[in-house]
Coordinates of C-alpha atoms in Angstrom, one line a residue:
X1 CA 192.4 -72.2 -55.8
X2 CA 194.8 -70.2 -53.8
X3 CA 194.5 -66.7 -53.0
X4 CA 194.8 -64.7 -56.1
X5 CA 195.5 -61.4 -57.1
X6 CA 193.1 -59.0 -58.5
X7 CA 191.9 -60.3 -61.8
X8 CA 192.8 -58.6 -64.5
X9 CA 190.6 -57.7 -68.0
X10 CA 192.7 -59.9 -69.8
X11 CA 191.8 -62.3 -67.3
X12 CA 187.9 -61.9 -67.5
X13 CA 188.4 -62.4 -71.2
X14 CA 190.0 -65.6 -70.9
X15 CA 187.2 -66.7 -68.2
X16 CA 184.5 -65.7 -71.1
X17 CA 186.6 -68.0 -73.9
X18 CA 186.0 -70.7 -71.4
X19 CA 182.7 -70.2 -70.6
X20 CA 181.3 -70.2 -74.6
X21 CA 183.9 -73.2 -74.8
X22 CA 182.6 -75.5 -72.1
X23 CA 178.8 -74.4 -73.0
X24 CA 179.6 -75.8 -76.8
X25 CA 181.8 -78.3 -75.7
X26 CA 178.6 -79.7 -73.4
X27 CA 176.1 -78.6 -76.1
X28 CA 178.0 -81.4 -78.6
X29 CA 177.9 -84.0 -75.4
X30 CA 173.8 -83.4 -76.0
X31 CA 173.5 -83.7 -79.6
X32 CA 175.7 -87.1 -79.0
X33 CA 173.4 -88.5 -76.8
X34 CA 170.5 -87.7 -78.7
X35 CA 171.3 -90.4 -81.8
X36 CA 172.4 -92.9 -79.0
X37 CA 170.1 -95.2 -76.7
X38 CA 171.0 -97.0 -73.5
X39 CA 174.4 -96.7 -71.8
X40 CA 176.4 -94.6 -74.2
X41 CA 173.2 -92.0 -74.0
X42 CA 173.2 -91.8 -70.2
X43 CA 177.2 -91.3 -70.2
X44 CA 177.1 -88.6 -73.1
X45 CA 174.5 -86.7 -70.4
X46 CA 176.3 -86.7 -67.4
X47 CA 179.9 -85.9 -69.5
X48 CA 176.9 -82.5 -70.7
X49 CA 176.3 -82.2 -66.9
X50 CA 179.9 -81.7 -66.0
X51 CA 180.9 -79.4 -68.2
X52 CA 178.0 -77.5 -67.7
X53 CA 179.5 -77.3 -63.7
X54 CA 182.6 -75.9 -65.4
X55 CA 180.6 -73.4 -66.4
X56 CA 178.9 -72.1 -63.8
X57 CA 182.4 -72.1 -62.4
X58 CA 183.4 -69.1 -64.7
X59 CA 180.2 -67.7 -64.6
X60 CA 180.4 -67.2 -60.7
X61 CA 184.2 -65.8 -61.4
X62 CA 182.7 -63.4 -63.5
X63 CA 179.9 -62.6 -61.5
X64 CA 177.0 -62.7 -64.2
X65 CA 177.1 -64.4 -67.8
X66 CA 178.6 -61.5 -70.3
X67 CA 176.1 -59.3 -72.3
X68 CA 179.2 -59.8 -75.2
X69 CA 180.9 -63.2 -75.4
X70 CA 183.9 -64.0 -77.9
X71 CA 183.0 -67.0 -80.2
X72 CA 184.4 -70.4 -79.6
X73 CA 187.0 -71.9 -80.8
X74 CA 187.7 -73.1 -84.4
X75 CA 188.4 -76.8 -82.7
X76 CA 185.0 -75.8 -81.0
X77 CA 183.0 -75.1 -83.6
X78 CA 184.0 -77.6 -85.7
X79 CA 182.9 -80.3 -83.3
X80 CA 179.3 -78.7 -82.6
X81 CA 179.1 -78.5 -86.8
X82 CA 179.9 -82.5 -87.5
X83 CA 177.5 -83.5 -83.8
X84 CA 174.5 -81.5 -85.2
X85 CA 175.1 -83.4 -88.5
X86 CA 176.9 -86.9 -88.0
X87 CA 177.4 -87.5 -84.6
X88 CA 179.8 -90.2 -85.4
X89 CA 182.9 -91.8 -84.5
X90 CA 184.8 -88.5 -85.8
X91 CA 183.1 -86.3 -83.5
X92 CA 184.2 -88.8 -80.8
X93 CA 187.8 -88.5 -82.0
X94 CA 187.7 -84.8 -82.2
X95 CA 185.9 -84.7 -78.7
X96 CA 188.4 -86.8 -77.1
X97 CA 191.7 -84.4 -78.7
X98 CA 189.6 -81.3 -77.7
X99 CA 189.8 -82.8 -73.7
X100 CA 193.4 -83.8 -74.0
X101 CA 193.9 -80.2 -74.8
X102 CA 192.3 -78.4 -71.4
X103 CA 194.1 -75.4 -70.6
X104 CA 192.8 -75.9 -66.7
X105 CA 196.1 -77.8 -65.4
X106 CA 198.1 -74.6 -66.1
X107 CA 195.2 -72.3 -65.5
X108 CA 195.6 -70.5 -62.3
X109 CA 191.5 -69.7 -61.8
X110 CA 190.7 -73.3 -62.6
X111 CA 189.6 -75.6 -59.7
X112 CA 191.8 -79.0 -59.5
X113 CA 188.9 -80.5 -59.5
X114 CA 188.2 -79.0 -63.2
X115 CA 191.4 -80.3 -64.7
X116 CA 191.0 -83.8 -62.8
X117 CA 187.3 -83.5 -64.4
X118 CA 189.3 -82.7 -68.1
X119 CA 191.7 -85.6 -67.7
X120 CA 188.3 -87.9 -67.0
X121 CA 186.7 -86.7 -69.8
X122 CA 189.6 -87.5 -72.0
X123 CA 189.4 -91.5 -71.0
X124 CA 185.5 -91.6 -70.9
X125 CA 185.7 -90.2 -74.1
X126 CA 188.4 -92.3 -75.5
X127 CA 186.0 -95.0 -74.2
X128 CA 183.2 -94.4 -76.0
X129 CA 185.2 -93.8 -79.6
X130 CA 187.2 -97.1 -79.2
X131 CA 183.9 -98.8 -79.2
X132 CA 183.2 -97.0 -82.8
X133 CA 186.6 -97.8 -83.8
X134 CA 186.2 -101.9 -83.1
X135 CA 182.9 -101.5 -85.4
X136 CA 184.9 -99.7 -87.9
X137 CA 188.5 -101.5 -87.8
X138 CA 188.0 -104.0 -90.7
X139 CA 186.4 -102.3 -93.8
X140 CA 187.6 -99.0 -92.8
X141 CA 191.2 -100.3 -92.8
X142 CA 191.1 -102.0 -95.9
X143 CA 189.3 -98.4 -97.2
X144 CA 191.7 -95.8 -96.0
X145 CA 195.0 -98.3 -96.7
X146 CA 193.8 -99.1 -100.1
X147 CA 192.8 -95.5 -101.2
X148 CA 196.8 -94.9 -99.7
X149 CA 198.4 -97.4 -101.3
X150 CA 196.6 -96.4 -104.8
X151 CA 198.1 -92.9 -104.4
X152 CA 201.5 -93.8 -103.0
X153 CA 202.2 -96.6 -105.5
X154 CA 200.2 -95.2 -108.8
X155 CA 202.2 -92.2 -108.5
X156 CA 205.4 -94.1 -108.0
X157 CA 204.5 -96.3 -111.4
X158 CA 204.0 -92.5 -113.4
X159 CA 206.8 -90.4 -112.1
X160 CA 209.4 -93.4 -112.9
X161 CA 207.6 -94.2 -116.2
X162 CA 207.6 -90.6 -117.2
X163 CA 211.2 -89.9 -116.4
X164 CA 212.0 -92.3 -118.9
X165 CA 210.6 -89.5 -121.6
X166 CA 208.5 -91.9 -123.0
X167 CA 205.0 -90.4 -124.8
X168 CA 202.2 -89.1 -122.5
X169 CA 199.9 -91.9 -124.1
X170 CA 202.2 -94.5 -123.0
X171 CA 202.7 -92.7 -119.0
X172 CA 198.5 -92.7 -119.6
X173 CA 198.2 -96.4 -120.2
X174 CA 200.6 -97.6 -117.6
X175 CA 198.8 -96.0 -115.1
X176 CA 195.4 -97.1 -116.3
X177 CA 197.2 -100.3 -115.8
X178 CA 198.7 -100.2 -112.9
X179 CA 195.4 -99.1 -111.4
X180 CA 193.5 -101.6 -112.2
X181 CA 196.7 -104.6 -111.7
X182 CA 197.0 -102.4 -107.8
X183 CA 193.1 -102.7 -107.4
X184 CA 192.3 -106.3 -108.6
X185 CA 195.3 -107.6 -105.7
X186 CA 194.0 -105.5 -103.2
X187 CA 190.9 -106.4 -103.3
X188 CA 191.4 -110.6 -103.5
X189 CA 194.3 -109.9 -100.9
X190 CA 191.8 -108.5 -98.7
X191 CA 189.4 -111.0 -99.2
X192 CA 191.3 -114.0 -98.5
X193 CA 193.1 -112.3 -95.4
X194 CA 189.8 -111.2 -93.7
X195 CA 188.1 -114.6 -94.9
X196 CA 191.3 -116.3 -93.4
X197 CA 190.6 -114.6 -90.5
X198 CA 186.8 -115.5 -89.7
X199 CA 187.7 -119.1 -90.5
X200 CA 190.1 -119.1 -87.9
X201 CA 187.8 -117.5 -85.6
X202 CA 185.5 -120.0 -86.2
X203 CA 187.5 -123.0 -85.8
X204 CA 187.9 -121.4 -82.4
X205 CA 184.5 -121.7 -81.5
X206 CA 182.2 -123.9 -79.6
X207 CA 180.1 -126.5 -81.6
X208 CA 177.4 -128.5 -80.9
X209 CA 179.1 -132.0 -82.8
X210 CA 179.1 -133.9 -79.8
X211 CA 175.1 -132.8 -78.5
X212 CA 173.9 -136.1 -79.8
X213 CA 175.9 -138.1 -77.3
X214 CA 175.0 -136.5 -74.4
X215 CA 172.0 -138.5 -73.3
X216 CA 174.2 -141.8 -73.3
X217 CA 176.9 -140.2 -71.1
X218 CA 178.0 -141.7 -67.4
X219 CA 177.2 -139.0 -65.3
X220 CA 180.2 -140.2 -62.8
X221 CA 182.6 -141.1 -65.6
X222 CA 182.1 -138.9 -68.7
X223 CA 184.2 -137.0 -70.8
X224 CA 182.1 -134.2 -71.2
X225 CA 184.4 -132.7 -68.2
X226 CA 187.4 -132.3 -70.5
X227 CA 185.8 -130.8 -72.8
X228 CA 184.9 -127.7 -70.0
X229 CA 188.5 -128.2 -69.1
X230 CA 190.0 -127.3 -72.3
X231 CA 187.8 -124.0 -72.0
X232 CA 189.6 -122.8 -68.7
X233 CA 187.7 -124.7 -66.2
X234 CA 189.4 -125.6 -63.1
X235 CA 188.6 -129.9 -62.6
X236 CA 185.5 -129.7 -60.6
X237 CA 183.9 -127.1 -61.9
X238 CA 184.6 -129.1 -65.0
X239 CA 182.9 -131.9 -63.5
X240 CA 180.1 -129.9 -61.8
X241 CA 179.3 -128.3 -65.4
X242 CA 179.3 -131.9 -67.3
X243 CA 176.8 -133.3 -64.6
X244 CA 175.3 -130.6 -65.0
X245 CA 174.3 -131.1 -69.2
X246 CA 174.9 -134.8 -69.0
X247 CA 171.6 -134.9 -66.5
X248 CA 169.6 -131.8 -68.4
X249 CA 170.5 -134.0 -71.8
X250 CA 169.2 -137.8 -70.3
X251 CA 166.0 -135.7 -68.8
X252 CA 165.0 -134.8 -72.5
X253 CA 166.4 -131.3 -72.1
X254 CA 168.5 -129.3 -75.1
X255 CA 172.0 -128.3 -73.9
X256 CA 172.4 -125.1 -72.5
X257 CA 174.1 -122.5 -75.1
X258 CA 176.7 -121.1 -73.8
X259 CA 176.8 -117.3 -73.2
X260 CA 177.6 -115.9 -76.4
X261 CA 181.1 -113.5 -76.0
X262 CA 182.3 -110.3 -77.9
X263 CA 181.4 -111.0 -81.3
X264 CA 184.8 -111.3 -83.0
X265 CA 183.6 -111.5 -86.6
X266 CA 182.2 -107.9 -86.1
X267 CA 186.1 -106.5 -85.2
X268 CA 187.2 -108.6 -88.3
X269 CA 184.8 -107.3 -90.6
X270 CA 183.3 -108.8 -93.7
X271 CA 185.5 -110.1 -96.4
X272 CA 183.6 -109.0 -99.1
X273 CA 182.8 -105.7 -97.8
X274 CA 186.9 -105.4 -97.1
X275 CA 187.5 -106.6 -100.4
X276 CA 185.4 -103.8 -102.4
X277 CA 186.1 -101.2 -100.4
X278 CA 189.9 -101.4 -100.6
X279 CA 189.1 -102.3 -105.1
X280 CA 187.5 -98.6 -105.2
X281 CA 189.1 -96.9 -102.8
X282 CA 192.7 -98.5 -104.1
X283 CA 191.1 -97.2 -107.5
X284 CA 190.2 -93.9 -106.2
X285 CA 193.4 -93.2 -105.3
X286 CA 195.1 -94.3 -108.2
X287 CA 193.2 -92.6 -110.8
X288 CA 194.2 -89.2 -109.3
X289 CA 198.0 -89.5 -110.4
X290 CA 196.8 -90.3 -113.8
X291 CA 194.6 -87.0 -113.7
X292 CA 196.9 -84.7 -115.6
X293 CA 197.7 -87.4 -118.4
X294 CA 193.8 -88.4 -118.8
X295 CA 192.9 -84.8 -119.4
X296 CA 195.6 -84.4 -122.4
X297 CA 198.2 -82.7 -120.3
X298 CA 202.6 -84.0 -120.8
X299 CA 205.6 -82.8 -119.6
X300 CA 206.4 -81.1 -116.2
X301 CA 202.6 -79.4 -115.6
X302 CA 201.3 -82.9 -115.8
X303 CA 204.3 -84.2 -112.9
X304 CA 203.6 -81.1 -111.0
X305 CA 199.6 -81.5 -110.9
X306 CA 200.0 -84.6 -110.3
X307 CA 202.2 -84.2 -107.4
X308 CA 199.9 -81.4 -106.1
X309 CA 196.9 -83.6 -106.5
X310 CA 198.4 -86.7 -104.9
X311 CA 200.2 -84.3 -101.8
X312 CA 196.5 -82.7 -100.8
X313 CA 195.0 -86.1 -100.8
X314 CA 197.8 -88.0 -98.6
X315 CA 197.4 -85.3 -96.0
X316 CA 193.5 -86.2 -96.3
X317 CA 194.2 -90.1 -95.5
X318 CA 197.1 -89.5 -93.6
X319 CA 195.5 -86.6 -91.3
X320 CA 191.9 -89.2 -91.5
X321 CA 193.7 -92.1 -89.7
X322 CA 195.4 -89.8 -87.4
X323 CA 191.8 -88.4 -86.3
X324 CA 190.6 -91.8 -86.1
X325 CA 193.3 -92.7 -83.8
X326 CA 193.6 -90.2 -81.5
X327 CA 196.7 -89.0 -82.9
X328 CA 197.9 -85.7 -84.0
X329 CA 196.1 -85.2 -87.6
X330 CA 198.7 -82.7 -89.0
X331 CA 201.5 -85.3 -87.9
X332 CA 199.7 -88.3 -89.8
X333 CA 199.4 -85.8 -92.6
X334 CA 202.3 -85.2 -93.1
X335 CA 204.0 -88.4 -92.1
X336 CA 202.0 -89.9 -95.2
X337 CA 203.1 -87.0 -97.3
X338 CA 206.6 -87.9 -96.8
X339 CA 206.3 -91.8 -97.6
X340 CA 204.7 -90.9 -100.6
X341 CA 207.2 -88.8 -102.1
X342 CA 209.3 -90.1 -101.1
X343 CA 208.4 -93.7 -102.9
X344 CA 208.2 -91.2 -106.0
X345 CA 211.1 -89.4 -105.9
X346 CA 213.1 -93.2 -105.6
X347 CA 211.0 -94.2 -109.0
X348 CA 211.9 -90.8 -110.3
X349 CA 215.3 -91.3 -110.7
X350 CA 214.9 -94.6 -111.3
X351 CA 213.4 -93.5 -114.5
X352 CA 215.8 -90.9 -115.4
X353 CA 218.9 -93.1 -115.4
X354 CA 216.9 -95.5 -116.9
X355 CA 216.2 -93.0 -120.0
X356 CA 219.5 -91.7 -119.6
X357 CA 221.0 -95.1 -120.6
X358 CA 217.9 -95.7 -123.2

């Protein structure tokens, strides 16, 4: 810092904020670390540590910690609320928005070392929440994109259906219909793309049809040595490596596995857990555009509920996968808000020229 004038009130008030925002800030960092083990633990500590330097930083300013402190933030509190009770790959997210957002670049009484410390934080973080969103990526995207497309495209099927001014049983039944027709694809698309997907993965793998041969291989002119060169092995290492096996094999020795790598099938999921979760959660957010109708209601209430009921929930998904991703949550919310309607209001009309013309 450079030499300063005279702090102000206003600016001891901001030092407090900073001070109750770094303490809860590190006090989530701890709760983390207690449901984690190994790496992840040790790295949830020392992000604790630092922010407990920043601090001490604004306590020094300010000479002694204040009998009267202002509360943290809402962002603040909210994170410390879901650590204490899920410390999970939300938190993370929320965490790693909450760094992004460090006031100490602009902040005149903030070290450089502090905001390079925020800007750290932000990519540590990011870290640790990418590994949560890799476990997450295959049944949580068939989840959060079914229950979406069960909102977006039930709603569609009754705003178009009811502009027609056909009967509320008949809006009720093509619904119920559409739900379940919406549901059963999802689901069997689901499953065959993620089961696709593993059986690809596997075909990619290493096997063991060939470990029967190995004892009656010629160590100088085998071609166990291609094999290692399809892999990525340079000739001689090739070479080396088939020796190598072909001499372990012929001495009564099992092949060597090799190493295992990232596990792929974990990042694609499992194609029956993708396949239910996207039949509910495509049905769960298809009944809730038939609400109105099931419960006896016709007529403009029953479009306007319905719109009301559909609107809060795509700003749930929409603000969900934002959080998830990093992204601004309002932005996603709204972005899906938009599609939605949008899809309606096309069907809408659609419906009223139709019965128009009817």
């Amino acid at each position: 810092m450079t030499n300063l004038a005279t702090p102000t009130a206003r600016d001891r008030r901001r030092w407090a904020r900073y001070l109750v925002d770094e303490r809860a800030e590190a006090r989530v960092y701890r709760e983390l670390a207690s449901r984690r083990t190994g790496e992840e633990r040790d790295i949830l500590l020392e992000l604790a540590e630092a922010e407990g330097r920043h601090e001490q930083h604004w306590i020094d300013l300010l000479g002694e910690t204040p009998k009267r402190l202002p509360s943290p933030g809402i962002g603040t509190r909210l994170l410390s609320w879901m650590a204490r009770r899920f410390g999970s790959i939300f938190v993370l997210a929320l965490a790693q928005n909450a760094e992004a957002r460090s006031p100490y670049a602009d902040e005149p009484y903030a070290t450089a070392a502090m905001a390079a410390d925020e800007r750290v934080h932000h990519e540590v973080v990011r870290g640790l929440a990418a590994r949560g969103r890799r476990r997450l990526s295959g049944t949580f995207r068939a989840a959060v994109f079914g229950a979406n497309d069960g909102l977006v495209s039930n709603l569609a099927l009754v705003m178009g259906v009811g502009a027609t001014g056909v009967a509320p049983s008949f809006v009720l039944f093509s619904g119920i219909a559409g739900l379940l027709a919406g549901a059963l694809s999802m689901g069997a698309g689901e499953f065959v793309s993620v089961r696709s997907q593993r059986e690809l993965l596997e075909a990619t793998e290493e096997s063991d049809f060939a470990d029967s041969a190995l004892p009656h291989l010629d160590l100088d002119a085998n071609e166990l040595a291609l094999v290692y060169r399809t892999r990525g092995m340079d000739p001689d290492a090739a070479f080396d490596k088939a020796r190598e096996v072909v001499t372990a094999a012929q001495a009564g020795s099992a092949p060597v596995a090799a190493a295992p790598g990232e596990n792929s099938h974990d990042v694609v999921g499992s194609a029956w857990g993708a396949a239910l979760s996207s039949f509910l959660f495509f049905a769960s957010g298809a009944i809730i555009p038939v609400l109105p109708w099931i419960f006896g209601m016709a007529g403009f209430p029953a479009v306007a509920l319905a719109l009301g009921l559909v609107g809060i929930a795509l700003l749930g998904t929409g603000a969900m996968v934002g959080l998830l991703s990093g992204a601004s949550p309002l932005k996603r919310g709204l972005r899906q808000l938009a599609i939605g309607f949008g899809a309606a209001a096309v069907t809408y009309v659609l419906g009223l020229l139709f019965g128009v013309s009817a």
